[in-house]
Tab-separated table of N, CA and C in Angstrom:
chain	number	residue	atom	x	y	z
Y	863	MET	N	58.961	86.980	109.918
Y	863	MET	CA	60.401	86.862	109.742
Y	863	MET	C	60.819	87.731	108.564
Y	864	THR	N	61.806	88.567	108.783
Y	864	THR	CA	62.306	89.415	107.708
Y	864	THR	C	63.351	88.659	106.891
Y	865	GLU	N	63.665	89.215	105.739
Y	865	GLU	CA	64.673	88.591	104.889
Y	865	GLU	C	66.017	88.501	105.603
Y	866	GLU	N	66.367	89.531	106.374
Y	866	GLU	CA	67.638	89.520	107.103
Y	866	GLU	C	67.679	88.379	108.125
Y	867	ASP	N	66.517	88.004	108.654
Y	867	ASP	CA	66.452	86.894	109.603
Y	867	ASP	C	66.725	85.550	108.935
Y	868	LEU	N	66.538	85.489	107.613
Y	868	LEU	CA	66.722	84.221	106.914
Y	868	LEU	C	68.184	83.811	106.809
Y	869	TYR	N	69.089	84.767	106.708
Y	869	TYR	CA	70.507	84.420	106.570
Y	869	TYR	C	70.988	83.570	107.748
Y	870	PRO	N	70.786	83.989	109.003
Y	870	PRO	CA	71.198	83.124	110.111
Y	870	PRO	C	70.365	81.849	110.192
Y	871	SER	N	69.119	81.900	109.719
Y	871	SER	CA	68.301	80.682	109.718
Y	871	SER	C	68.908	79.628	108.804
Y	872	TYR	N	69.391	80.049	107.640
Y	872	TYR	CA	70.045	79.105	106.736
Y	872	TYR	C	71.356	78.599	107.336
Y	873	ALA	N	72.056	79.429	108.065
Y	873	ALA	CA	73.284	78.977	108.740
Y	873	ALA	C	72.947	77.903	109.771
Y	874	ARG	N	71.855	78.097	110.508
Y	874	ARG	CA	71.432	77.080	111.485
Y	874	ARG	C	70.979	75.797	110.782
Y	875	LEU	N	70.318	75.944	109.656
Y	875	LEU	CA	69.899	74.779	108.883
Y	875	LEU	C	71.114	73.990	108.404
Y	876	LEU	N	72.122	74.678	107.931
Y	876	LEU	CA	73.354	74.018	107.498
Y	876	LEU	C	74.016	73.308	108.672
Y	877	ALA	N	74.072	73.954	109.826
Y	877	ALA	CA	74.662	73.323	111.012
Y	877	ALA	C	73.878	72.076	111.408
Y	878	ALA	N	72.559	72.137	111.351
Y	878	ALA	CA	71.731	70.968	111.685
Y	878	ALA	C	71.972	69.841	110.686
Y	879	ALA	N	72.117	70.182	109.413
Y	879	ALA	CA	72.404	69.167	108.396
Y	879	ALA	C	73.743	68.490	108.677
Y	880	GLN	N	74.732	69.271	109.101
Y	880	GLN	CA	76.042	68.704	109.427
Y	880	GLN	C	75.955	67.779	110.635
Y	881	GLU	N	75.150	68.163	111.617
Y	881	GLU	CA	74.977	67.333	112.816
Y	881	GLU	C	74.266	66.019	112.511
Y	882	HIS	N	73.558	65.967	111.401
Y	882	HIS	CA	72.819	64.766	111.018
Y	882	HIS	C	73.469	64.089	109.811
Y	883	GLY	N	74.754	63.885	109.919
Y	883	GLY	CA	75.480	63.136	108.899
Y	883	GLY	C	75.583	63.835	107.558
Y	884	ASN	N	75.707	65.156	107.574
Y	884	ASN	CA	75.785	65.943	106.342
Y	884	ASN	C	74.580	65.683	105.435
Y	885	CYS	N	73.406	65.814	106.017
Y	885	CYS	CA	72.148	65.596	105.296
Y	885	CYS	C	72.073	66.519	104.084
Y	886	ARG	N	71.867	65.937	102.919
Y	886	ARG	CA	71.825	66.692	101.665
Y	886	ARG	C	70.421	66.758	101.068
Y	887	PHE	N	69.402	66.421	101.853
Y	887	PHE	CA	68.017	66.409	101.376
Y	887	PHE	C	67.176	67.243	102.326
Y	888	TRP	N	66.764	68.422	101.881
Y	888	TRP	CA	66.076	69.385	102.745
Y	888	TRP	C	64.652	69.618	102.257
Y	889	LEU	N	63.727	69.720	103.190
Y	889	LEU	CA	62.340	70.081	102.907
Y	889	LEU	C	62.035	71.362	103.668
Y	890	LEU	N	61.741	72.437	102.933
Y	890	LEU	CA	61.496	73.741	103.547
Y	890	LEU	C	60.108	74.244	103.175
Y	891	ASP	N	59.368	74.665	104.171
Y	891	ASP	CA	58.008	75.165	103.970
Y	891	ASP	C	58.046	76.685	103.843
Y	892	MET	N	57.709	77.182	102.670
Y	892	MET	CA	57.741	78.624	102.387
Y	892	MET	C	56.339	79.223	102.321
Y	893	ARG	N	55.316	78.447	102.651
Y	893	ARG	CA	53.939	78.903	102.455
Y	893	ARG	C	53.574	80.128	103.279
Y	894	GLN	N	54.164	80.306	104.427
Y	894	GLN	CA	53.802	81.427	105.295
Y	894	GLN	C	54.748	82.612	105.170
Y	895	ARG	N	55.617	82.594	104.186
Y	895	ARG	CA	56.614	83.658	104.046
Y	895	ARG	C	56.338	84.515	102.828
Y	896	ALA	N	56.756	85.757	102.929
Y	896	ALA	CA	56.751	86.622	101.752
Y	896	ALA	C	57.886	86.151	100.843
Y	897	TRP	N	57.745	86.389	99.552
Y	897	TRP	CA	58.789	85.934	98.636
Y	897	TRP	C	60.015	86.815	98.777
Y	898	HIS	N	61.152	86.316	98.351
Y	898	HIS	CA	62.430	86.986	98.575
Y	898	HIS	C	62.799	87.934	97.440
Y	899	SER	N	63.676	88.850	97.766
Y	899	SER	CA	64.154	89.832	96.791
Y	899	SER	C	65.181	89.217	95.847
Y	900	ALA	N	65.518	89.978	94.821
Y	900	ALA	CA	66.552	89.549	93.879
Y	900	ALA	C	67.899	89.399	94.582
Y	901	ALA	N	68.179	90.246	95.567
Y	901	ALA	CA	69.444	90.149	96.311
Y	901	ALA	C	69.517	88.829	97.071
Y	902	PHE	N	68.406	88.419	97.681
Y	902	PHE	CA	68.389	87.144	98.394
Y	902	PHE	C	68.575	85.991	97.410
Y	903	ALA	N	67.913	86.057	96.266
Y	903	ALA	CA	68.042	84.996	95.266
Y	903	ALA	C	69.485	84.864	94.794
Y	904	ALA	N	70.152	85.989	94.585
Y	904	ALA	CA	71.556	85.952	94.166
Y	904	ALA	C	72.429	85.337	95.250
Y	905	TRP	N	72.186	85.702	96.491
Y	905	TRP	CA	72.937	85.126	97.608
Y	905	TRP	C	72.682	83.630	97.696
Y	906	PHE	N	71.422	83.222	97.568
Y	906	PHE	CA	71.071	81.810	97.678
Y	906	PHE	C	71.740	80.982	96.592
Y	907	SER	N	71.612	81.414	95.342
Y	907	SER	CA	72.124	80.604	94.237
Y	907	SER	C	73.636	80.694	94.093
Y	908	GLY	N	74.235	81.708	94.657
Y	908	GLY	CA	75.680	81.868	94.562
Y	908	GLY	C	76.395	81.402	95.804
Y	909	LEU	N	76.495	82.280	96.767
Y	909	LEU	CA	77.284	81.989	97.965
Y	909	LEU	C	76.734	80.826	98.777
Y	910	LEU	N	75.439	80.812	99.050
Y	910	LEU	CA	74.892	79.733	99.872
Y	910	LEU	C	75.031	78.391	99.178
Y	911	ALA	N	74.692	78.332	97.894
Y	911	ALA	CA	74.787	77.068	97.169
Y	911	ALA	C	76.213	76.524	97.223
Y	912	GLN	N	77.176	77.378	96.981
Y	912	GLN	CA	78.572	76.934	97.010
Y	912	GLN	C	78.979	76.464	98.400
Y	913	GLN	N	78.576	77.195	99.432
Y	913	GLN	CA	78.936	76.823	100.801
Y	913	GLN	C	78.286	75.506	101.204
Y	914	VAL	N	77.017	75.344	100.909
Y	914	VAL	CA	76.305	74.129	101.295
Y	914	VAL	C	76.931	72.912	100.628
Y	915	VAL	N	77.184	73.001	99.334
Y	915	VAL	CA	77.777	71.874	98.614
Y	915	VAL	C	79.197	71.608	99.105
Y	916	ARG	N	79.956	72.658	99.356
Y	916	ARG	CA	81.328	72.491	99.853
Y	916	ARG	C	81.328	71.783	101.209
Y	917	GLU	N	80.392	72.148	102.085
Y	917	GLU	CA	80.401	71.605	103.441
Y	917	GLU	C	79.657	70.281	103.580
Y	918	LEU	N	78.641	70.041	102.754
Y	918	LEU	CA	77.865	68.805	102.876
Y	918	LEU	C	78.221	67.771	101.825
Y	919	GLY	N	78.803	68.207	100.734
Y	919	GLY	CA	79.041	67.317	99.607
Y	919	GLY	C	77.947	67.510	98.571
Y	920	ALA	N	78.194	66.987	97.393
Y	920	ALA	CA	77.241	67.160	96.293
Y	920	ALA	C	76.608	65.822	95.940
Y	921	PRO	N	75.422	65.888	95.452
Y	921	PRO	CA	74.521	67.018	95.259
Y	921	PRO	C	73.691	67.280	96.516
Y	922	VAL	N	73.085	68.461	96.578
Y	922	VAL	CA	72.159	68.816	97.655
Y	922	VAL	C	70.806	69.095	97.001
Y	923	PHE	N	69.755	68.500	97.546
Y	923	PHE	CA	68.401	68.661	97.021
Y	923	PHE	C	67.564	69.421	98.036
Y	924	VAL	N	66.900	70.482	97.581
Y	924	VAL	CA	66.057	71.297	98.458
Y	924	VAL	C	64.650	71.335	97.870
Y	925	ALA	N	63.700	70.763	98.590
Y	925	ALA	CA	62.293	70.793	98.181
Y	925	ALA	C	61.601	71.908	98.947
Y	926	TYR	N	61.106	72.890	98.212
Y	926	TYR	CA	60.374	74.006	98.809
Y	926	TYR	C	58.881	73.780	98.616
Y	927	VAL	N	58.123	73.880	99.695
Y	927	VAL	CA	56.668	73.871	99.593
Y	927	VAL	C	56.239	75.334	99.605
Y	928	ALA	N	55.607	75.763	98.521
Y	928	ALA	CA	55.224	77.166	98.365
Y	928	ALA	C	53.720	77.275	98.160
Y	929	SER	N	53.193	78.443	98.444
Y	929	SER	CA	51.759	78.669	98.269
Y	929	SER	C	51.457	79.056	96.824
Y	930	GLU	N	50.202	78.945	96.474
Y	930	GLU	CA	49.762	79.295	95.119
Y	930	GLU	C	50.067	80.758	94.794
Y	931	GLU	N	50.031	81.620	95.788
Y	931	GLU	CA	50.304	83.045	95.537
Y	931	GLU	C	51.742	83.294	95.083
Y	932	HIS	N	52.629	82.337	95.296
Y	932	HIS	CA	54.024	82.475	94.868
Y	932	HIS	C	54.270	81.946	93.453
Y	933	ARG	N	53.248	81.337	92.848
Y	933	ARG	CA	53.430	80.658	91.558
Y	933	ARG	C	54.029	81.571	90.481
Y	934	ALA	N	53.517	82.773	90.326
Y	934	ALA	CA	54.024	83.668	89.272
Y	934	ALA	C	55.509	83.961	89.464
Y	935	THR	N	55.915	84.172	90.692
Y	935	THR	CA	57.332	84.433	90.967
Y	935	THR	C	58.166	83.189	90.709
Y	936	ILE	N	57.671	82.032	91.143
Y	936	ILE	CA	58.402	80.778	90.941
Y	936	ILE	C	58.590	80.497	89.459
Y	937	GLU	N	57.585	80.798	88.661
Y	937	GLU	CA	57.642	80.512	87.228
Y	937	GLU	C	58.306	81.630	86.421
Y	938	SER	N	58.846	82.625	87.091
Y	938	SER	CA	59.455	83.761	86.392
Y	938	SER	C	60.816	83.410	85.807
Y	939	ILE	N	61.237	84.225	84.885
Y	939	ILE	CA	62.548	84.053	84.254
Y	939	ILE	C	63.664	84.204	85.278
Y	940	SER	N	63.522	85.133	86.218
Y	940	SER	CA	64.583	85.331	87.213
Y	940	SER	C	64.723	84.115	88.118
Y	941	THR	N	63.613	83.460	88.459
Y	941	THR	CA	63.706	82.244	89.269
Y	941	THR	C	64.376	81.132	88.472
Y	942	ALA	N	64.048	81.016	87.203
Y	942	ALA	CA	64.683	80.000	86.361
Y	942	ALA	C	66.194	80.220	86.308
Y	943	ALA	N	66.623	81.460	86.198
Y	943	ALA	CA	68.056	81.767	86.188
Y	943	ALA	C	68.699	81.415	87.526
Y	944	THR	N	68.001	81.700	88.622
Y	944	THR	CA	68.505	81.358	89.958
Y	944	THR	C	68.680	79.850	90.087
Y	945	LEU	N	67.711	79.081	89.598
Y	945	LEU	CA	67.785	77.622	89.690
Y	945	LEU	C	68.932	77.067	88.854
Y	946	ARG	N	69.124	77.615	87.655
Y	946	ARG	CA	70.248	77.161	86.819
Y	946	ARG	C	71.586	77.456	87.484
Y	947	LYS	N	71.696	78.630	88.082
Y	947	LYS	CA	72.945	79.003	88.753
Y	947	LYS	C	73.206	78.085	89.945
Y	948	ALA	N	72.186	77.788	90.732
Y	948	ALA	CA	72.347	76.887	91.875
Y	948	ALA	C	72.741	75.493	91.399
Y	949	ALA	N	72.148	75.031	90.304
Y	949	ALA	CA	72.446	73.696	89.785
Y	949	ALA	C	73.905	73.571	89.352
Y	950	LYS	N	74.508	74.663	88.910
Y	950	LYS	CA	75.932	74.618	88.546
Y	950	LYS	C	76.794	74.269	89.752
Y	951	SER	N	76.310	74.596	90.937
Y	951	SER	CA	77.019	74.235	92.173
Y	951	SER	C	76.575	72.872	92.693
Y	952	GLU	N	75.666	72.229	91.978
Y	952	GLU	CA	75.056	70.953	92.361
Y	952	GLU	C	74.158	71.080	93.588
Y	953	LEU	N	73.480	72.216	93.681
Y	953	LEU	CA	72.392	72.396	94.636
Y	953	LEU	C	71.130	72.490	93.787
Y	954	TYR	N	70.186	71.589	94.039
Y	954	TYR	CA	69.000	71.478	93.206
Y	954	TYR	C	67.739	71.821	93.987
Y	955	PRO	N	67.302	73.084	93.948
Y	955	PRO	CA	66.029	73.437	94.570
Y	955	PRO	C	64.881	73.133	93.605
Y	956	HIS	N	63.764	72.701	94.167
Y	956	HIS	CA	62.572	72.436	93.363
Y	956	HIS	C	61.363	72.857	94.180
Y	957	PHE	N	60.321	73.325	93.507
Y	957	PHE	CA	59.158	73.876	94.197
Y	957	PHE	C	57.943	72.972	94.057
Y	958	PHE	N	57.185	72.890	95.139
Y	958	PHE	CA	55.981	72.059	95.198
Y	958	PHE	C	54.872	72.838	95.879
Y	959	ASN	N	53.631	72.398	95.655
Y	959	ASN	CA	52.519	73.047	96.348
Y	959	ASN	C	51.987	72.204	97.497
Y	960	ASN	N	52.638	71.047	97.766
Y	960	ASN	CA	52.241	70.234	98.920
Y	960	ASN	C	53.428	69.413	99.417
Y	961	GLU	N	53.371	69.057	100.686
Y	961	GLU	CA	54.477	68.335	101.324
Y	961	GLU	C	54.633	66.919	100.797
Y	962	LYS	N	53.533	66.266	100.458
Y	962	LYS	CA	53.601	64.882	99.980
Y	962	LYS	C	54.468	64.785	98.725
Y	963	ASP	N	54.189	65.623	97.737
Y	963	ASP	CA	54.983	65.595	96.506
Y	963	ASP	C	56.434	65.983	96.766
Y	964	ALA	N	56.651	66.948	97.643
Y	964	ALA	CA	58.014	67.365	97.982
Y	964	ALA	C	58.784	66.216	98.625
Y	965	ALA	N	58.158	65.531	99.565
Y	965	ALA	CA	58.810	64.408	100.247
Y	965	ALA	C	59.084	63.263	99.274
Y	966	GLU	N	58.154	62.995	98.372
Y	966	GLU	CA	58.366	61.932	97.379
Y	966	GLU	C	59.537	62.263	96.463
Y	967	TRP	N	59.654	63.525	96.069
Y	967	TRP	CA	60.767	63.952	95.222
Y	967	TRP	C	62.094	63.731	95.947
Y	968	LEU	N	62.159	64.140	97.205
Y	968	LEU	CA	63.382	63.940	97.994
Y	968	LEU	C	63.695	62.457	98.145
Y	969	CYS	N	62.687	61.648	98.430
Y	969	CYS	CA	62.900	60.197	98.578
Y	969	CYS	C	63.414	59.579	97.286
Y	970	TYR	N	62.883	60.034	96.162
Y	970	TYR	CA	63.344	59.510	94.881
Y	970	TYR	C	64.850	59.709	94.740
Y	971	TYR	N	65.310	60.923	94.988
Y	971	TYR	CA	66.733	61.203	94.800
Y	971	TYR	C	67.607	60.581	95.881
Y	972	GLN	N	67.027	60.236	97.003
Y	972	GLN	CA	67.780	59.508	98.027
Y	972	GLN	C	67.971	58.052	97.632
Y	973	THR	N	67.050	57.503	96.882
Y	973	THR	CA	67.052	56.059	96.635
Y	973	THR	C	67.420	55.650	95.216
Y	974	HIS	N	67.587	56.568	94.292
Y	974	HIS	CA	67.885	56.225	92.905
Y	974	HIS	C	69.243	56.776	92.495
Y	975	SER	N	70.111	55.884	92.112
Y	975	SER	CA	71.466	56.298	91.748
Y	975	SER	C	71.526	56.963	90.372
Y	976	GLU	N	70.504	56.789	89.554
Y	976	GLU	CA	70.523	57.373	88.210
Y	976	GLU	C	69.993	58.804	88.188
Y	977	TRP	N	69.954	59.456	89.340
Y	977	TRP	CA	69.388	60.802	89.480
Y	977	TRP	C	70.004	61.823	88.536
Y	978	LYS	N	71.303	61.728	88.286
Y	978	LYS	CA	71.974	62.786	87.525
Y	978	LYS	C	71.452	62.870	86.093
Y	979	SER	N	71.252	61.736	85.443
Y	979	SER	CA	70.753	61.789	84.071
Y	979	SER	C	69.343	62.365	84.025
Y	980	ARG	N	68.528	62.089	85.026
Y	980	ARG	CA	67.169	62.634	85.071
Y	980	ARG	C	67.209	64.148	85.270
Y	981	LEU	N	68.093	64.634	86.120
Y	981	LEU	CA	68.196	66.077	86.348
Y	981	LEU	C	68.690	66.794	85.098
Y	982	GLN	N	69.634	66.202	84.414
Y	982	GLN	CA	70.210	66.859	83.248
Y	982	GLN	C	69.222	66.943	82.094
Y	983	SER	N	68.208	66.089	82.087
Y	983	SER	CA	67.230	66.121	81.005
Y	983	SER	C	66.112	67.115	81.253
Y	984	THR	N	66.056	67.727	82.455
Y	984	THR	CA	64.980	68.686	82.747
Y	984	THR	C	65.417	70.099	82.482
């Protein structure tokens, strides 16, 4: 899948979330994908984050399962800036190396009303 293929994929994901009661908790597996460019990151944290929150409501939590080979990129300064920008729109992406931890993180924020204070302290 090319990066250009991801834009309509995210549109379909948003449509599926709307069909399921405006689901605001997403689990995405990135282990088999090449990492994205700076242009994609800007689109994700800017336009997509704003659109998703506008259409689904806030906050939106996205758990990404990524491979170990993506760790350096995930821990980079540019990724940190992308995450801060997305959080301003109340879209909270977080990265994991396994589905179990990702699912537990999503479940936590689905079931705990004090989520905002925990997010603001990280």
